[in-house]
Tab-separated table of C-alpha atoms in Angstrom:
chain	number	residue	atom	x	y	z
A	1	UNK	CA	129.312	91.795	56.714
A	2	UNK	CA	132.777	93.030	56.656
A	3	UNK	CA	134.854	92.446	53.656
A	4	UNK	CA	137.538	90.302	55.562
A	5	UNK	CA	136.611	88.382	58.530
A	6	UNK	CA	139.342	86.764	61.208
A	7	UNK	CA	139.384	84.227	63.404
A	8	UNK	CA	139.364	83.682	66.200
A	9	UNK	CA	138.909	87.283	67.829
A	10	UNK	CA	140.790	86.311	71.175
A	11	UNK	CA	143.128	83.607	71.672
A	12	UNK	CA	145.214	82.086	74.393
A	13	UNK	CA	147.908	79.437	73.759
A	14	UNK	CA	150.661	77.459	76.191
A	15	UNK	CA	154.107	77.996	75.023
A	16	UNK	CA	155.259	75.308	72.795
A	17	UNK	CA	151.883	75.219	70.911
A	18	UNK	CA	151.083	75.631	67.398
A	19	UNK	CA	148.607	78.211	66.564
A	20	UNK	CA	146.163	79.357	63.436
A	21	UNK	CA	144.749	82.300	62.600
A	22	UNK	CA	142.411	82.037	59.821
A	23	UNK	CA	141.696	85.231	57.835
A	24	UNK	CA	138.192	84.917	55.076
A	25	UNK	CA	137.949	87.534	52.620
A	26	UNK	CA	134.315	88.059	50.339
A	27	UNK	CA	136.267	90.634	47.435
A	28	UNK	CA	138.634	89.813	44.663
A	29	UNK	CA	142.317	90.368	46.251
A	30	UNK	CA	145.430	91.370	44.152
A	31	UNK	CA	147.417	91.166	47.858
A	32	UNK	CA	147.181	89.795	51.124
A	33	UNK	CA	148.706	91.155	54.597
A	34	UNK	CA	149.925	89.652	57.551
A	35	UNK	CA	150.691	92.459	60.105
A	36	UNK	CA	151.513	92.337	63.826
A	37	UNK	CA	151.307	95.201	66.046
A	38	UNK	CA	152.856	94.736	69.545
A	39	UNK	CA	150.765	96.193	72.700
A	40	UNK	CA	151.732	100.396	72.100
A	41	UNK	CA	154.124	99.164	69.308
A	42	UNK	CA	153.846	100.038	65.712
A	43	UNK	CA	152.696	97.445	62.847
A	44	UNK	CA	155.357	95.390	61.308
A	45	UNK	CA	154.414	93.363	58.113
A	46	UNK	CA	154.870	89.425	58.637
A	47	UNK	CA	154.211	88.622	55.092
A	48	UNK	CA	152.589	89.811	51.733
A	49	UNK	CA	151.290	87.354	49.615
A	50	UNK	CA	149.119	86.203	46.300
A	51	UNK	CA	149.216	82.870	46.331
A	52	UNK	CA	150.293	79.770	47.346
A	53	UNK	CA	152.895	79.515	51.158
A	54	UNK	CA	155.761	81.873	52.570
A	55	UNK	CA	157.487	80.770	55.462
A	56	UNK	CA	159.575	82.947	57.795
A	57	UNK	CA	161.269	80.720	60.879
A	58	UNK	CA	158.812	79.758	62.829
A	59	UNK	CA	155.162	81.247	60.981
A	60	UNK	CA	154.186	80.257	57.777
A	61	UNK	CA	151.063	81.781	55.878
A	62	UNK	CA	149.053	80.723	52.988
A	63	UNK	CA	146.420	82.007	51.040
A	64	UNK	CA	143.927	79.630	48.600
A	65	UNK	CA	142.533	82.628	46.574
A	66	UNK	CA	139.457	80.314	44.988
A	67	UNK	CA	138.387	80.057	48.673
A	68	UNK	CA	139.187	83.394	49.582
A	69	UNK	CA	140.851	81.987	52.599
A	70	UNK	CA	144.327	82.564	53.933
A	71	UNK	CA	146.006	80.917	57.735
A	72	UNK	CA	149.055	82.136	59.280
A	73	UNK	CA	150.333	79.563	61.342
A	74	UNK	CA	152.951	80.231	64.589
A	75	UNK	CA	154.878	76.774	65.199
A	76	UNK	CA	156.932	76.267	68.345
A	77	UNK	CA	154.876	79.424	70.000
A	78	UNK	CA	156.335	81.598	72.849
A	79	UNK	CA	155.025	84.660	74.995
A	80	UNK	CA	157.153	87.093	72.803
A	81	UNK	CA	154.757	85.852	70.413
A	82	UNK	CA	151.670	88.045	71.877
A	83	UNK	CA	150.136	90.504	69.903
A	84	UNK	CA	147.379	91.766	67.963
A	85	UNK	CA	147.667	89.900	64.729
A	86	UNK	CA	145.628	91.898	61.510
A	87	UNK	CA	145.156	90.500	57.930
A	88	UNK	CA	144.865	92.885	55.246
A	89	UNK	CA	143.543	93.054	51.676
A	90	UNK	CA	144.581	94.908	48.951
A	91	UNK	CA	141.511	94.735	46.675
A	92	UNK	CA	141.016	97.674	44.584
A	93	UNK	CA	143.963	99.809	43.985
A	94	UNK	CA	146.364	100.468	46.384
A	95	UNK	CA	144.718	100.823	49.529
A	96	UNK	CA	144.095	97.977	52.360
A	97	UNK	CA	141.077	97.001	53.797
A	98	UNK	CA	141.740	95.205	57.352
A	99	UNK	CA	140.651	92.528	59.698
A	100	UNK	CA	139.659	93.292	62.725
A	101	UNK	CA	143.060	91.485	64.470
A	102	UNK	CA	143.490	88.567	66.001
A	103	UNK	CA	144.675	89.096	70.102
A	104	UNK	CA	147.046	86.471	70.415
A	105	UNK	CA	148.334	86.046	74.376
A	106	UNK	CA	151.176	82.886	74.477
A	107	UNK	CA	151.230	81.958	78.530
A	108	UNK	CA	154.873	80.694	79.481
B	1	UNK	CA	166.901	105.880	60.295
B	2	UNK	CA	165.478	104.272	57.207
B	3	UNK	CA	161.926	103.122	58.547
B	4	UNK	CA	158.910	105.548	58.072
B	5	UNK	CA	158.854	108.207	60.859
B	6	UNK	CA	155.813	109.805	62.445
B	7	UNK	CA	155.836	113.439	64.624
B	8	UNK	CA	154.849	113.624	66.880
B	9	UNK	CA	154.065	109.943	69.005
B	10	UNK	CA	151.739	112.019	71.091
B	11	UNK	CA	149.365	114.625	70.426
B	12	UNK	CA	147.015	116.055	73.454
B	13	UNK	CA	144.893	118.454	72.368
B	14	UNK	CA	141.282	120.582	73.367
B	15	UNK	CA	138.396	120.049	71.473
B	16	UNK	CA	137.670	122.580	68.915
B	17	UNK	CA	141.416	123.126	68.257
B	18	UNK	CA	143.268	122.037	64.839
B	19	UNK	CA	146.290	119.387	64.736
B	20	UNK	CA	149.015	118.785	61.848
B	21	UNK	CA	150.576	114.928	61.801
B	22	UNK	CA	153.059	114.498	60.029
B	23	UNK	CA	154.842	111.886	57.874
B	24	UNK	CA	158.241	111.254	56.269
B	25	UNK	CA	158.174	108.280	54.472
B	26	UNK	CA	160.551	105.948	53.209
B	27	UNK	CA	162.925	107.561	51.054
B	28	UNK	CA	162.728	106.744	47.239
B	29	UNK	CA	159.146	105.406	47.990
B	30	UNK	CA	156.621	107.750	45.927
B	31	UNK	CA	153.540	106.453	47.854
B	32	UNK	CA	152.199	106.754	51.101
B	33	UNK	CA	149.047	106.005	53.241
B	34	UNK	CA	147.404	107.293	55.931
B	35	UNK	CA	144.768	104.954	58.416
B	36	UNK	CA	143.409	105.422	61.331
B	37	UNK	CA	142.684	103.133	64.005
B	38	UNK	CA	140.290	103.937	66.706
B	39	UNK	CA	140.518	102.191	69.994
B	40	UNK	CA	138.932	99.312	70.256
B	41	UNK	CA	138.172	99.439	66.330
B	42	UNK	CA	140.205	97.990	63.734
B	43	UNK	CA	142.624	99.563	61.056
B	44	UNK	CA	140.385	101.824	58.594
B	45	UNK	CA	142.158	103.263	55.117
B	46	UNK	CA	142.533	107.433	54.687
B	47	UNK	CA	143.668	108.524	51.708
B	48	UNK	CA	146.625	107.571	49.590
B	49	UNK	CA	149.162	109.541	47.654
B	50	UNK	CA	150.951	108.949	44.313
B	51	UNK	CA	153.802	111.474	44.266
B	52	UNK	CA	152.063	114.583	45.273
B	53	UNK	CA	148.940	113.590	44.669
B	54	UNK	CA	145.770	111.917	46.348
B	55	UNK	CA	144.181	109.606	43.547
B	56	UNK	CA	141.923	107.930	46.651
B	57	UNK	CA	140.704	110.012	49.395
B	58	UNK	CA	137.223	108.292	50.035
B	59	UNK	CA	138.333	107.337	53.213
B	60	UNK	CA	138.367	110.957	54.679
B	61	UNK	CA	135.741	111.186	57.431
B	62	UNK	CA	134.481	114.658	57.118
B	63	UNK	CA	135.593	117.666	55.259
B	64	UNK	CA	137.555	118.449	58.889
B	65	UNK	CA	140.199	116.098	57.616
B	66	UNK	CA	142.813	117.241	54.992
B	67	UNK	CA	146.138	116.184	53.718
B	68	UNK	CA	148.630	117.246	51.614
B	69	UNK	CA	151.754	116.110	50.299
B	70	UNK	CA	154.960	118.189	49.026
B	71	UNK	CA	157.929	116.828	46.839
B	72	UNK	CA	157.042	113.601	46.936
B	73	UNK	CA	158.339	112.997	49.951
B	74	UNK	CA	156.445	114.597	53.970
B	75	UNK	CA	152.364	114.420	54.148
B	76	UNK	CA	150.858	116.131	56.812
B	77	UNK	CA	147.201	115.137	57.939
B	78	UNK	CA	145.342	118.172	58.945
B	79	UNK	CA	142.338	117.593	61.154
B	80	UNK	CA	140.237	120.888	62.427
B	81	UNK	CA	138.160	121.878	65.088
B	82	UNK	CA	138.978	118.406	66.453
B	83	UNK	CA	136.006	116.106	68.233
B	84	UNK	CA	136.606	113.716	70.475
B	85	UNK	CA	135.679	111.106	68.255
B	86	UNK	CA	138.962	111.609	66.114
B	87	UNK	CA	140.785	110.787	69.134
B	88	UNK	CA	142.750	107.300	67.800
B	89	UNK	CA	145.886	106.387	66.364
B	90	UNK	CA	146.597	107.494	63.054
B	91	UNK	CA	149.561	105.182	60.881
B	92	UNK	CA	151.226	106.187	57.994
B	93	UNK	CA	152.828	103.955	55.794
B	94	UNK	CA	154.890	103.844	52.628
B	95	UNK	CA	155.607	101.842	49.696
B	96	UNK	CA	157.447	101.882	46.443
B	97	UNK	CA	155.274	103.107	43.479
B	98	UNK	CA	154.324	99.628	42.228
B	99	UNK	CA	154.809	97.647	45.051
B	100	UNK	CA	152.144	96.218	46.972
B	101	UNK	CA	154.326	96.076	50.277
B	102	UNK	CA	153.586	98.745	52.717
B	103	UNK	CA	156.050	99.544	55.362
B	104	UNK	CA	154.097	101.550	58.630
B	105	UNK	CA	155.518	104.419	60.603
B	106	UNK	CA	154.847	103.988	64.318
B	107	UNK	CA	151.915	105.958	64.340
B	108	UNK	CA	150.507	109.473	66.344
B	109	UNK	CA	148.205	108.930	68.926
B	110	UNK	CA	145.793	111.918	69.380
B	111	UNK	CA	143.514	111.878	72.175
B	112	UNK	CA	140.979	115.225	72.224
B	113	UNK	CA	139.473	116.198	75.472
Protein backbone atom coordinates (compact mmCIF):
# COMPACT_ATOMS: atom_id res chain seq x y z
CA UNK A 1 0.00 0.00 0.00
CA UNK A 2 1.46 3.27 -0.85
CA UNK A 3 2.02 5.75 1.84
CA UNK A 4 -0.40 8.43 0.29
CA UNK A 5 -3.23 7.39 -1.77
CA UNK A 6 -5.40 9.96 -4.21
CA UNK A 7 -8.49 10.05 -5.51
CA UNK A 8 -9.90 9.76 -7.97
CA UNK A 9 -7.05 8.68 -10.53
CA UNK A 10 -8.89 10.25 -13.67
CA UNK A 11 -11.42 12.83 -13.66
CA UNK A 12 -13.56 14.74 -16.08
CA UNK A 13 -15.65 17.80 -15.08
CA UNK A 14 -18.08 20.46 -17.18
CA UNK A 15 -16.93 23.93 -16.77
CA UNK A 16 -18.67 25.66 -14.03
CA UNK A 17 -18.42 22.56 -11.72
CA UNK A 18 -16.97 22.15 -8.42
CA UNK A 19 -14.46 19.49 -8.05
CA UNK A 20 -12.57 17.32 -5.08
CA UNK A 21 -9.64 15.67 -4.98
CA UNK A 22 -9.19 13.72 -1.93
CA UNK A 23 -5.59 12.87 -0.93
CA UNK A 24 -5.28 9.78 2.29
CA UNK A 25 -2.05 9.52 3.84
CA UNK A 26 -1.11 6.14 6.38
CA UNK A 27 2.40 8.10 8.03
CA UNK A 28 2.69 10.86 10.53
CA UNK A 29 3.00 14.24 8.31
CA UNK A 30 4.86 17.43 9.50
CA UNK A 31 3.64 18.97 5.78
CA UNK A 32 1.29 18.52 3.16
CA UNK A 33 1.58 19.44 -0.75
CA UNK A 34 -0.68 20.47 -3.25
CA UNK A 35 1.22 20.58 -6.63
CA UNK A 36 -0.02 20.96 -10.21
CA UNK A 37 1.96 20.15 -13.14
CA UNK A 38 0.53 21.31 -16.52
CA UNK A 39 0.74 18.70 -19.62
CA UNK A 40 4.98 19.21 -20.48
CA UNK A 41 4.89 22.05 -17.84
CA UNK A 42 6.84 22.10 -14.68
CA UNK A 43 5.21 21.63 -11.03
CA UNK A 44 3.97 24.68 -9.36
CA UNK A 45 3.00 24.38 -5.59
CA UNK A 46 -0.86 25.24 -4.95
CA UNK A 47 -0.54 25.11 -1.28
CA UNK A 48 1.53 23.77 1.77
CA UNK A 49 -0.22 23.04 4.70
CA UNK A 50 -0.42 21.44 8.50
CA UNK A 51 -3.57 21.94 9.47
CA UNK A 52 -6.74 23.25 9.30
CA UNK A 53 -7.99 25.39 5.40
CA UNK A 54 -5.99 27.76 2.92
CA UNK A 55 -7.82 29.25 0.27
CA UNK A 56 -6.34 30.77 -2.90
CA UNK A 57 -9.29 32.34 -5.38
CA UNK A 58 -11.02 29.80 -6.55
CA UNK A 59 -9.31 26.25 -4.71
CA UNK A 60 -9.30 25.79 -1.25
CA UNK A 61 -7.50 22.75 0.54
CA UNK A 62 -7.73 21.24 3.89
CA UNK A 63 -6.10 18.73 5.73
CA UNK A 64 -7.77 16.85 9.12
CA UNK A 65 -4.40 15.35 10.33
CA UNK A 66 -6.32 12.79 12.99
CA UNK A 67 -7.82 11.33 9.76
CA UNK A 68 -4.89 11.60 7.77
CA UNK A 69 -7.06 13.05 5.11
CA UNK A 70 -6.66 16.25 3.15
CA UNK A 71 -9.30 17.65 -0.17
CA UNK A 72 -8.40 20.32 -2.46
CA UNK A 73 -11.39 21.65 -3.81
CA UNK A 74 -11.59 23.76 -7.46
CA UNK A 75 -14.90 26.01 -7.27
CA UNK A 76 -16.22 27.72 -10.39
CA UNK A 77 -13.92 25.11 -12.60
CA UNK A 78 -12.66 25.95 -16.16
CA UNK A 79 -10.55 24.03 -18.91
CA UNK A 80 -7.39 26.09 -17.91
CA UNK A 81 -7.99 24.16 -14.92
CA UNK A 82 -6.62 20.68 -16.50
CA UNK A 83 -3.79 19.11 -15.16
CA UNK A 84 -2.20 16.47 -13.30
CA UNK A 85 -2.91 17.36 -9.74
CA UNK A 86 -0.16 15.49 -7.01
CA UNK A 87 -0.37 15.63 -3.15
CA UNK A 88 2.71 15.37 -1.30
CA UNK A 89 3.90 14.47 2.20
CA UNK A 90 6.61 15.59 4.04
CA UNK A 91 6.93 12.86 6.70
CA UNK A 92 10.33 12.26 7.85
CA UNK A 93 12.77 14.98 7.31
CA UNK A 94 12.81 16.98 4.50
CA UNK A 95 12.02 14.94 1.68
CA UNK A 96 8.38 14.33 -0.02
CA UNK A 97 6.77 11.31 -0.62
CA UNK A 98 3.99 11.76 -3.52
CA UNK A 99 0.63 10.73 -4.74
CA UNK A 100 0.31 9.30 -7.67
CA UNK A 101 -1.69 12.66 -9.28
CA UNK A 102 -4.90 13.26 -9.90
CA UNK A 103 -5.61 13.87 -14.09
CA UNK A 104 -8.01 16.49 -13.95
CA UNK A 105 -9.57 17.34 -17.74
CA UNK A 106 -12.36 20.51 -17.30
CA UNK A 107 -14.53 20.19 -20.84
CA UNK A 108 -15.74 23.82 -21.90
CA UNK B 1 15.10 34.90 -13.34
CA UNK B 2 14.45 34.06 -9.73
CA UNK B 3 12.66 30.54 -10.11
CA UNK B 4 14.87 27.33 -9.94
CA UNK B 5 16.49 26.62 -13.36
CA UNK B 6 17.26 23.24 -14.88
CA UNK B 7 20.00 22.56 -18.04
CA UNK B 8 19.38 21.30 -20.07
CA UNK B 9 15.16 20.72 -20.83
CA UNK B 10 16.28 17.93 -23.07
CA UNK B 11 18.77 15.35 -22.88
CA UNK B 12 18.97 12.50 -25.81
CA UNK B 13 21.42 10.25 -25.19
CA UNK B 14 22.83 6.31 -26.24
CA UNK B 15 22.70 3.76 -23.86
CA UNK B 16 25.85 3.04 -22.11
CA UNK B 17 26.87 6.74 -22.22
CA UNK B 18 27.07 9.11 -18.96
CA UNK B 19 24.84 12.42 -18.51
CA UNK B 20 25.40 15.52 -16.03
CA UNK B 21 21.90 17.53 -15.04
CA UNK B 22 22.25 20.24 -13.62
CA UNK B 23 20.60 22.58 -11.07
CA UNK B 24 20.78 26.19 -9.88
CA UNK B 25 18.54 26.70 -7.28
CA UNK B 26 16.93 29.48 -5.74
CA UNK B 27 19.32 31.88 -4.56
CA UNK B 28 19.75 32.24 -0.70
CA UNK B 29 17.97 28.78 -0.45
CA UNK B 30 20.64 26.26 1.16
CA UNK B 31 18.56 23.15 0.20
CA UNK B 32 17.71 21.40 -2.74
CA UNK B 33 16.07 18.13 -4.04
CA UNK B 34 16.30 16.04 -6.72
CA UNK B 35 13.10 13.43 -7.94
CA UNK B 36 12.50 11.68 -10.62
CA UNK B 37 9.43 10.93 -12.33
CA UNK B 38 9.15 8.15 -14.75
CA UNK B 39 6.47 8.20 -17.35
CA UNK B 40 3.54 6.95 -16.48
CA UNK B 41 4.85 6.66 -12.71
CA UNK B 42 4.47 9.14 -10.14
CA UNK B 43 7.00 11.66 -8.46
CA UNK B 44 9.74 9.47 -6.50
CA UNK B 45 12.35 11.45 -3.93
CA UNK B 46 16.45 11.37 -4.85
CA UNK B 47 18.52 12.71 -2.56
CA UNK B 48 18.52 15.99 -0.72
CA UNK B 49 21.20 18.48 0.12
CA UNK B 50 21.84 20.72 3.17
CA UNK B 51 24.47 23.22 2.01
CA UNK B 52 26.95 21.01 0.38
CA UNK B 53 25.96 18.13 1.72
CA UNK B 54 23.60 15.01 1.13
CA UNK B 55 22.18 14.06 4.71
CA UNK B 56 19.43 11.66 2.64
CA UNK B 57 20.43 9.88 -0.39
CA UNK B 58 18.33 6.59 0.06
CA UNK B 59 16.50 7.42 -2.80
CA UNK B 60 19.46 6.84 -5.29
CA UNK B 61 18.59 3.89 -7.55
CA UNK B 62 21.87 2.27 -8.12
CA UNK B 63 25.40 3.22 -7.46
CA UNK B 64 25.13 4.62 -11.41
CA UNK B 65 23.52 7.67 -9.89
CA UNK B 66 25.64 10.42 -8.17
CA UNK B 67 25.31 13.97 -7.15
CA UNK B 68 27.18 16.55 -5.87
CA UNK B 69 26.77 19.92 -4.76
CA UNK B 70 29.39 22.98 -4.69
CA UNK B 71 29.03 26.33 -2.66
CA UNK B 72 25.88 25.84 -1.64
CA UNK B 73 24.45 26.83 -4.49
CA UNK B 74 24.53 24.29 -8.47
CA UNK B 75 23.99 20.27 -7.96
CA UNK B 76 24.64 18.26 -10.76
CA UNK B 77 23.06 14.64 -10.96
CA UNK B 78 25.46 12.32 -12.55
CA UNK B 79 23.98 9.17 -14.00
CA UNK B 80 26.52 6.55 -15.88
CA UNK B 81 26.45 4.06 -18.37
CA UNK B 82 22.79 5.13 -18.72
CA UNK B 83 19.82 2.27 -19.25
CA UNK B 84 16.90 2.88 -20.72
CA UNK B 85 15.07 2.55 -17.70
CA UNK B 86 16.48 5.98 -16.33
CA UNK B 87 14.88 7.52 -19.20
CA UNK B 88 12.17 10.04 -17.18
CA UNK B 89 12.01 13.41 -16.03
CA UNK B 90 14.16 14.37 -13.36
CA UNK B 91 12.90 17.83 -11.06
CA UNK B 92 14.90 19.69 -8.90
CA UNK B 93 13.62 21.80 -6.39
CA UNK B 94 14.68 24.23 -3.70
CA UNK B 95 13.78 25.53 -0.44
CA UNK B 96 15.00 27.72 2.33
CA UNK B 97 16.93 25.79 5.08
CA UNK B 98 13.97 25.42 7.46
CA UNK B 99 11.23 25.80 5.33
CA UNK B 100 9.06 23.12 4.36
CA UNK B 101 8.05 24.90 0.97
CA UNK B 102 9.73 23.55 -2.03
CA UNK B 103 9.84 25.57 -5.13
CA UNK B 104 10.54 23.01 -8.52
CA UNK B 105 12.73 23.83 -11.46
CA UNK B 106 11.09 22.77 -14.73
CA UNK B 107 12.72 19.64 -14.90
CA UNK B 108 15.29 17.59 -17.64
CA UNK B 109 13.77 15.08 -19.56
CA UNK B 110 16.26 12.28 -20.53
CA UNK B 111 15.16 9.71 -22.80
CA UNK B 112 18.11 6.80 -23.48
CA UNK B 113 17.88 4.81 -26.61
Amino acid sequence: KNEVEQSPQNLTAQEGEFITINCSYSVGISALHWLQQHPGGGIVSLFMLSSGKKKHGRLIATINIQEKHSSLHITASHPRDSAVYICAVMAGGNKLVFGAGTILRVKS
Amino acid sequence: GAGVSQSPSNKVTEKGKDVELRCDPISGHTALYWYRQSLGQGLEFLIYFQGNSAPDKSGLPSDRFSAERTGGSVSTLTIQRTQQEDSAVYLCASSLALAPEQFFGPGTRLTVL
